[in-house]
PDB file of C-alpha atoms in Angstrom:
ATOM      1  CA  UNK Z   1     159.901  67.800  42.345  1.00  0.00           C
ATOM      2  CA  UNK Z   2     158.548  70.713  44.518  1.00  0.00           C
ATOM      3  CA  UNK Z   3     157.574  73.333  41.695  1.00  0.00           C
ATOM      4  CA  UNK Z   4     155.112  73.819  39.404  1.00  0.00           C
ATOM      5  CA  UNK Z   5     157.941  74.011  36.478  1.00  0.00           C
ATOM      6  CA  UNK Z   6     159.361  70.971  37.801  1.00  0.00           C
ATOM      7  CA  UNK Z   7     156.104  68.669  37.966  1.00  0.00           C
ATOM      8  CA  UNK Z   8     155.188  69.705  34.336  1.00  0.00           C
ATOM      9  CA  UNK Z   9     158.325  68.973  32.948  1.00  0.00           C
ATOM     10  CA  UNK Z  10     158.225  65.386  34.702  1.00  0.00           C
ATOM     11  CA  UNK Z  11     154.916  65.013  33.284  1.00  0.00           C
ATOM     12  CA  UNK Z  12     155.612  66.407  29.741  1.00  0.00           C
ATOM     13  CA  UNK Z  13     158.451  64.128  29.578  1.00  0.00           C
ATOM     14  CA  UNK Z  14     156.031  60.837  30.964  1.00  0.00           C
ATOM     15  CA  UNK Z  15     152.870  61.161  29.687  1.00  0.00           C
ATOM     16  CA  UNK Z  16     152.666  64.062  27.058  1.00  0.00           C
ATOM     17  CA  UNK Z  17     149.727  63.272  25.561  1.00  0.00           C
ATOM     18  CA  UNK Z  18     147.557  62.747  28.576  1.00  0.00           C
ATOM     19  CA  UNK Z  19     144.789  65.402  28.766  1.00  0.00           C
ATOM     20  CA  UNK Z  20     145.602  67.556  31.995  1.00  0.00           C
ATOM     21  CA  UNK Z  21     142.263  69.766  32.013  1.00  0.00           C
ATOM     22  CA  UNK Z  22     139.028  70.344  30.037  1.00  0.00           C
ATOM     23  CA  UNK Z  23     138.016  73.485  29.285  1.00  0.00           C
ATOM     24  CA  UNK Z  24     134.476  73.793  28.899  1.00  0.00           C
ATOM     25  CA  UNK Z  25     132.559  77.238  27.670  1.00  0.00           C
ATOM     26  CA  UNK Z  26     128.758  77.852  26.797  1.00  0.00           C
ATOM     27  CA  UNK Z  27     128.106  77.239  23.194  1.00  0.00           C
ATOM     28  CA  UNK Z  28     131.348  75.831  22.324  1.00  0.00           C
ATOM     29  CA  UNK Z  29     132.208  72.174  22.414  1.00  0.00           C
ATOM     30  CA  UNK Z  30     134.754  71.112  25.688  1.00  0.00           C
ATOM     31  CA  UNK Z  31     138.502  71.882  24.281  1.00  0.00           C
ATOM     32  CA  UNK Z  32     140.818  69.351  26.064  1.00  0.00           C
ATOM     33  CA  UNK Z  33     144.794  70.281  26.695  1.00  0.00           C
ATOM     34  CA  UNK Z  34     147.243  68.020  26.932  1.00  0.00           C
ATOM     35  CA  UNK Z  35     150.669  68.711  29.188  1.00  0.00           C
ATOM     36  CA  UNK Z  36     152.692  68.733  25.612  1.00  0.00           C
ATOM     37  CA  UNK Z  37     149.702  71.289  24.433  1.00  0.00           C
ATOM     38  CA  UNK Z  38     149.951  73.200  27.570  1.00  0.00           C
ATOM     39  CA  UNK Z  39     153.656  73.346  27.571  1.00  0.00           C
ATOM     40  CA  UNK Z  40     154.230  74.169  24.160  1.00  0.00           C
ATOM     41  CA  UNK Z  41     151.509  77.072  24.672  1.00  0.00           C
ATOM     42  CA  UNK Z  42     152.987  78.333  28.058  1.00  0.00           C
ATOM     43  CA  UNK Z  43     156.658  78.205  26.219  1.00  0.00           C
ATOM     44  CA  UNK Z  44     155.264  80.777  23.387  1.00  0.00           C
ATOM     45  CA  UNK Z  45     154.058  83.539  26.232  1.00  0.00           C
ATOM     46  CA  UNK Z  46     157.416  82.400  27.887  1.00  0.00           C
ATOM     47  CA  UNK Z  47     159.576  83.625  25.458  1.00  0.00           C
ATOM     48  CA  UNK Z  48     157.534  86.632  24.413  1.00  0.00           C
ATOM     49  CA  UNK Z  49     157.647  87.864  28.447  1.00  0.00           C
ATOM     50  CA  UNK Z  50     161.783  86.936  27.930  1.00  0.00           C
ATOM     51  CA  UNK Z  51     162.047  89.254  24.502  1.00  0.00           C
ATOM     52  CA  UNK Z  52     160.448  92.378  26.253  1.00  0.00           C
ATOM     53  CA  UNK Z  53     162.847  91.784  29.066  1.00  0.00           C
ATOM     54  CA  UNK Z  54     160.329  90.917  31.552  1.00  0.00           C
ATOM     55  CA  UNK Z  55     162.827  90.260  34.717  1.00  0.00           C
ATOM     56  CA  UNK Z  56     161.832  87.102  37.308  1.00  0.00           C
ATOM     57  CA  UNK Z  57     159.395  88.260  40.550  1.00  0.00           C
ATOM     58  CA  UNK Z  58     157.948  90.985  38.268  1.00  0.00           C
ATOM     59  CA  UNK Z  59     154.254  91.190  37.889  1.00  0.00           C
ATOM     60  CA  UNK Z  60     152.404  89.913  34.767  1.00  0.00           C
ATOM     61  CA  UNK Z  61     148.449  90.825  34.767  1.00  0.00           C
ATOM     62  CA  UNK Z  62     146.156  88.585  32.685  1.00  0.00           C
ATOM     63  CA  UNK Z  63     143.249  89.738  31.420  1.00  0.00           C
ATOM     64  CA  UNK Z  64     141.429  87.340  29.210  1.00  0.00           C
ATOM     65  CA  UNK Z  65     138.938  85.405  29.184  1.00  0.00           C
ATOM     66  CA  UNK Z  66     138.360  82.080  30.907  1.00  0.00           C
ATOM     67  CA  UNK Z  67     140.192  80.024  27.833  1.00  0.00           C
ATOM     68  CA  UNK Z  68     143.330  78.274  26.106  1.00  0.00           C
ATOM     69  CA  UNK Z  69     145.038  81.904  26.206  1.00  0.00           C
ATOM     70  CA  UNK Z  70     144.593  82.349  29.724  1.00  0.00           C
ATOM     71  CA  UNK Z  71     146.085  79.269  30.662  1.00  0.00           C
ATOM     72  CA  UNK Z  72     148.903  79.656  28.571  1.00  0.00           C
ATOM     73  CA  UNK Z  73     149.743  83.125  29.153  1.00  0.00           C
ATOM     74  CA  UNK Z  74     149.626  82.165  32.730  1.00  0.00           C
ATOM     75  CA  UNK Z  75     151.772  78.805  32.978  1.00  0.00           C
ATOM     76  CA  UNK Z  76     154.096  81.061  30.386  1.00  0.00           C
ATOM     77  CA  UNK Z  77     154.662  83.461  33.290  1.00  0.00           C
ATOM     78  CA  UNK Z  78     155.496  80.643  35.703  1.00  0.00           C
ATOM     79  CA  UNK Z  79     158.297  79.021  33.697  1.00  0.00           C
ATOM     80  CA  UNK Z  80     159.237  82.633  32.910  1.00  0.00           C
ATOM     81  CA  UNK Z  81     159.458  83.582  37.094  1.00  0.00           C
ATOM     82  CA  UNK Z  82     157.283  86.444  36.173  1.00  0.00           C
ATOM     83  CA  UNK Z  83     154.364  86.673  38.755  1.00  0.00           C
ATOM     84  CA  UNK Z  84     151.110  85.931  37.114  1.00  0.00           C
ATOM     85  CA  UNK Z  85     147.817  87.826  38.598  1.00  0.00           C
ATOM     86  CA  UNK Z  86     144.592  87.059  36.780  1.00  0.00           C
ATOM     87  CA  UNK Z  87     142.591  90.579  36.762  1.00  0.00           C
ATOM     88  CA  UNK Z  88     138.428  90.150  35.943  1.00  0.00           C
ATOM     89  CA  UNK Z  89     137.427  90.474  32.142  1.00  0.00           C
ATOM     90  CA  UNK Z  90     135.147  93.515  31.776  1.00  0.00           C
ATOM     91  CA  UNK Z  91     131.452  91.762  31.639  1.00  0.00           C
ATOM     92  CA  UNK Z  92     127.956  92.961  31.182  1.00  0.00           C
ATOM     93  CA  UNK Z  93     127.914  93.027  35.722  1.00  0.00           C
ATOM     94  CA  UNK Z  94     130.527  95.773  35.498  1.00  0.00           C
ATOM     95  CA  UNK Z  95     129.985  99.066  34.888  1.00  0.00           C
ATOM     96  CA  UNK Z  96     132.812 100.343  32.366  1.00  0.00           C
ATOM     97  CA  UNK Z  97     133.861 103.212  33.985  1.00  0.00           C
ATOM     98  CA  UNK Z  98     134.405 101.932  37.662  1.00  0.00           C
ATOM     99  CA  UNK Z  99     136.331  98.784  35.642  1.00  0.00           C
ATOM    100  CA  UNK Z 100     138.436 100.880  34.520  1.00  0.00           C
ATOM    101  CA  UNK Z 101     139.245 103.164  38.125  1.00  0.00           C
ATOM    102  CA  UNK Z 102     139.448  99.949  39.744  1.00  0.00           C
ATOM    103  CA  UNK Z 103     141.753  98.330  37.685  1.00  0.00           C
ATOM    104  CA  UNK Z 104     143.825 101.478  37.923  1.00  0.00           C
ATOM    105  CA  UNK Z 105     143.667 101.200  41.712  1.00  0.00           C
ATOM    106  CA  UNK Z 106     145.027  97.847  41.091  1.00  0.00           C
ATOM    107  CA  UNK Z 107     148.072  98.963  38.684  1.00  0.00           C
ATOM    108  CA  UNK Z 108     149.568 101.660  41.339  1.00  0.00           C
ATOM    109  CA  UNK Z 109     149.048  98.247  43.929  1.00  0.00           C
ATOM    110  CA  UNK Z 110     150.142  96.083  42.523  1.00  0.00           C
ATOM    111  CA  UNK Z 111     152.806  97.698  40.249  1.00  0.00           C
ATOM    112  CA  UNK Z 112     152.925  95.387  37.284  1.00  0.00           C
ATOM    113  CA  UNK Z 113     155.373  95.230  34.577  1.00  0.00           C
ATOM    114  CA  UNK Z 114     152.549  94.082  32.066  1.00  0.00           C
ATOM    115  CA  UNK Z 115     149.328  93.406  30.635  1.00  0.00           C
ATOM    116  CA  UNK Z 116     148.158  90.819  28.449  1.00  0.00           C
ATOM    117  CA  UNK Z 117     145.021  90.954  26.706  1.00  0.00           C
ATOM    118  CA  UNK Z 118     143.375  91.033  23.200  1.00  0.00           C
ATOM    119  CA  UNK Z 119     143.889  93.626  20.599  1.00  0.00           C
ATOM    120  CA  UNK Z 120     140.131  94.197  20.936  1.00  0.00           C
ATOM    121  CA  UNK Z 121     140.449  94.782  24.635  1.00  0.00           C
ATOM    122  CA  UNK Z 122     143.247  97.328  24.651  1.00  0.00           C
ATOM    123  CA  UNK Z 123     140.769 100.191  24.176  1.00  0.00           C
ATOM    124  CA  UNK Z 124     139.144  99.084  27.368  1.00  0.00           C
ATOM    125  CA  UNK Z 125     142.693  99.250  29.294  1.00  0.00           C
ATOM    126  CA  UNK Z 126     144.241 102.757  28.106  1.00  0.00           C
ATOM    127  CA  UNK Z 127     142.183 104.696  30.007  1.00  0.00           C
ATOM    128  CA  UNK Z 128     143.858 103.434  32.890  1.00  0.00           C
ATOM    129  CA  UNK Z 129     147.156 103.442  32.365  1.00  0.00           C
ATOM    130  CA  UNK Z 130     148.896 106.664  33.279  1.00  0.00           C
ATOM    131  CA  UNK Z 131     152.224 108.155  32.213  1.00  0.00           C
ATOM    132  CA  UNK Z 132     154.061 107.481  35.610  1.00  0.00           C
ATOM    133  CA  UNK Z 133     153.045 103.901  36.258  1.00  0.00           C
ATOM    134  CA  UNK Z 134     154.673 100.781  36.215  1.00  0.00           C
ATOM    135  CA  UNK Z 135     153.513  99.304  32.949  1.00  0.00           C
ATOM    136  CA  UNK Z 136     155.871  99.197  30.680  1.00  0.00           C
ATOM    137  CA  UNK Z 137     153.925  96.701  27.890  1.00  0.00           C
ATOM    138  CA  UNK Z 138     151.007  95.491  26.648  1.00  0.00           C
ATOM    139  CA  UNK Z 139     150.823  92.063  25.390  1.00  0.00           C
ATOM    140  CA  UNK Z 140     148.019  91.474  22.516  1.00  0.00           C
ATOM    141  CA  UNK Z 141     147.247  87.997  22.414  1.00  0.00           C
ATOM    142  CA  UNK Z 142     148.279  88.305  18.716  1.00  0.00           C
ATOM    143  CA  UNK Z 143     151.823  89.595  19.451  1.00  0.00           C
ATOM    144  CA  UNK Z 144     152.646  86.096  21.366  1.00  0.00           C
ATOM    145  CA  UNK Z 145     155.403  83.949  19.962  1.00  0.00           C
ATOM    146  CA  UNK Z 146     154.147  80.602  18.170  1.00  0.00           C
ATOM    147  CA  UNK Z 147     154.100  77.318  20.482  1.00  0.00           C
ATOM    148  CA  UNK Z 148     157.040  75.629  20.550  1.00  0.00           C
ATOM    149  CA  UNK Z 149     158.992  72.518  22.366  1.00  0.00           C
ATOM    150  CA  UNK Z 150     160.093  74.079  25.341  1.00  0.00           C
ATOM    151  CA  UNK Z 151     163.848  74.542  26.147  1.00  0.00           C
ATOM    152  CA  UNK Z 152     163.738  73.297  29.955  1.00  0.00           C
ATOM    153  CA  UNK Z 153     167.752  73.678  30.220  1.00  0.00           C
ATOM    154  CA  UNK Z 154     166.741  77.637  29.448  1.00  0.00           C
ATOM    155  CA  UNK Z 155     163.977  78.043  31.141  1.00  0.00           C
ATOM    156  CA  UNK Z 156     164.402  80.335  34.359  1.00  0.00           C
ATOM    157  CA  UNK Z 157     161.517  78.492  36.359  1.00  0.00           C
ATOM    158  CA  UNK Z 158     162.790  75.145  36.620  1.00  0.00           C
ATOM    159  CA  UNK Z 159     165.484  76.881  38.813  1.00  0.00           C
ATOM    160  CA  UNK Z 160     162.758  77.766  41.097  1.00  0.00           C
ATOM    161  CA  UNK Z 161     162.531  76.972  44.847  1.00  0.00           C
ATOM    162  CA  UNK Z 162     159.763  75.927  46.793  1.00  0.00           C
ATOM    163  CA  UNK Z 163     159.677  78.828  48.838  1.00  0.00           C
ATOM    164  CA  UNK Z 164     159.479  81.381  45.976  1.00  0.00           C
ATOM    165  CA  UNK Z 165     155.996  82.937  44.554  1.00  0.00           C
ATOM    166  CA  UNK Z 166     154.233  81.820  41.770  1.00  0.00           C
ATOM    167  CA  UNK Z 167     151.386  83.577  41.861  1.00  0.00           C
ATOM    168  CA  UNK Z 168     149.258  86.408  42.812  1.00  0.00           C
ATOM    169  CA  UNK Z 169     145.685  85.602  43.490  1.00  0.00           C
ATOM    170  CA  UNK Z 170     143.121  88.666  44.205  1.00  0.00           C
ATOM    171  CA  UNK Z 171     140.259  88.803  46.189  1.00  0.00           C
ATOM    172  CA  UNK Z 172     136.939  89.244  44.503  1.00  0.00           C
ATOM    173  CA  UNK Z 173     136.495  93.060  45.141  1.00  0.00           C
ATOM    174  CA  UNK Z 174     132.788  92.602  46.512  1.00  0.00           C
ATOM    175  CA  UNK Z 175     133.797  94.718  49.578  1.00  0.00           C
ATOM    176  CA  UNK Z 176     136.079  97.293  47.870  1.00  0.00           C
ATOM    177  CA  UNK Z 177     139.143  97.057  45.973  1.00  0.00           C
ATOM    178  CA  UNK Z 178     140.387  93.782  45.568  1.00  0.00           C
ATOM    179  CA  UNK Z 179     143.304  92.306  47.859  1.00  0.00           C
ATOM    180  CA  UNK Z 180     146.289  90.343  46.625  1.00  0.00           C
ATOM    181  CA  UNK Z 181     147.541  87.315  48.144  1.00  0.00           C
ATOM    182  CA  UNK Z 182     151.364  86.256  46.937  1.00  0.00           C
ATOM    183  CA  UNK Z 183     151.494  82.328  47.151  1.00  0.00           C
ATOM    184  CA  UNK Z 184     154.378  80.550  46.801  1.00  0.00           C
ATOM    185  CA  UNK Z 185     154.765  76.871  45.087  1.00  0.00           C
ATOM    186  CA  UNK Z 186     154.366  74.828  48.628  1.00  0.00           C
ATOM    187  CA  UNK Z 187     151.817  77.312  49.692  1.00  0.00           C
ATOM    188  CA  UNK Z 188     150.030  76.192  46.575  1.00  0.00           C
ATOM    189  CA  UNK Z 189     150.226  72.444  46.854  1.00  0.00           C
ATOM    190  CA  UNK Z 190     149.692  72.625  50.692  1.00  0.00           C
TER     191      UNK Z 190
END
């Protein structure tokens, strides 16, 4: 097993009902996901990203909010071989208007096929999209397929070699515009 896809679906399969993380967020009470929860979840974004024939190695940013969607939407990319890259969600530290020219920056970098976020985030991510750029959709949180049992004969990540990316991590930005790092599955686990 030397993918992320792989290891899941090993663990799905063994222990589906064991909690895998905790996610914890101010005011709320903790929200624990199992690997059959997280699976299921991922599988949903993973065949939404298939129906708007999102092609493997192509760049899927996520911008949400430290939660259940995030993880799905980015675990859906993986099985999906689309290249996940989690972008900042506009906060009270950020002004709106350099958001917005910096994420921008960061679409003609890092040329992305798509954007998932909430419906009542698009507003904030129009202004800076332009006619000629690479995004061709944007995913509303709302718009994702149910979760489901996932299909792992059909699933183009379990097909996946260590060598190959899985994800795009960026930089923080504190020094200018952030920098993206493309890691691949052993890079990862090393």
């Amino acid at each position: 097993m030397d993918t992320f896809p792989q290891r899941l679906m090993l663990a799905y399969h063994n222990q589906p009902d064991f909690v895998i993380l905790t996610l914890q967020q101010a005011g709320q009470p903790d929200l624990s996901v199992t690997y059959r929860q997280l699976l299921e979840g991922a599988y949903g974004y993973a065949r939404t990203y298939q129906s708007l024939g999102i092609q493997p190695g192509e760049v899927v940013i996520l911008i949400l909010q430290h939660g259940v969607d995030l993880v799905y939407a980015f675990w859906g990319a993986v099985f999906h071989v689309a290249i996940p890259a989690i972008m900042p969600f506009l906060t009270e530290k950020l002004l709106p208007d350099r958001y917005r020219a910096d994420l921008a920056a960061l679409i003609a970098v890092t040329q992305p096929c798509a954007i998932v976020t909430y419906p009542d985030f698009e507003a904030e991510i129009q202004p800076a999209l332009s006619a000629d750029d690479s995004v061709r959709h944007v995913i509303l949180s709302n718009q994702v397929q149910a979760p489901a049992t996932p299909d792992f004969d059909n699933l183009p990540g379990m097909q996946r070699k260590p060598q190959d990316i899985v994800l795009l991590q960026h930089s923080s930005g504190t020094t200018g515009l952030q920098k993206g790092v493309a890691l691949s599955h052993q890079a990862v686990f090393n």
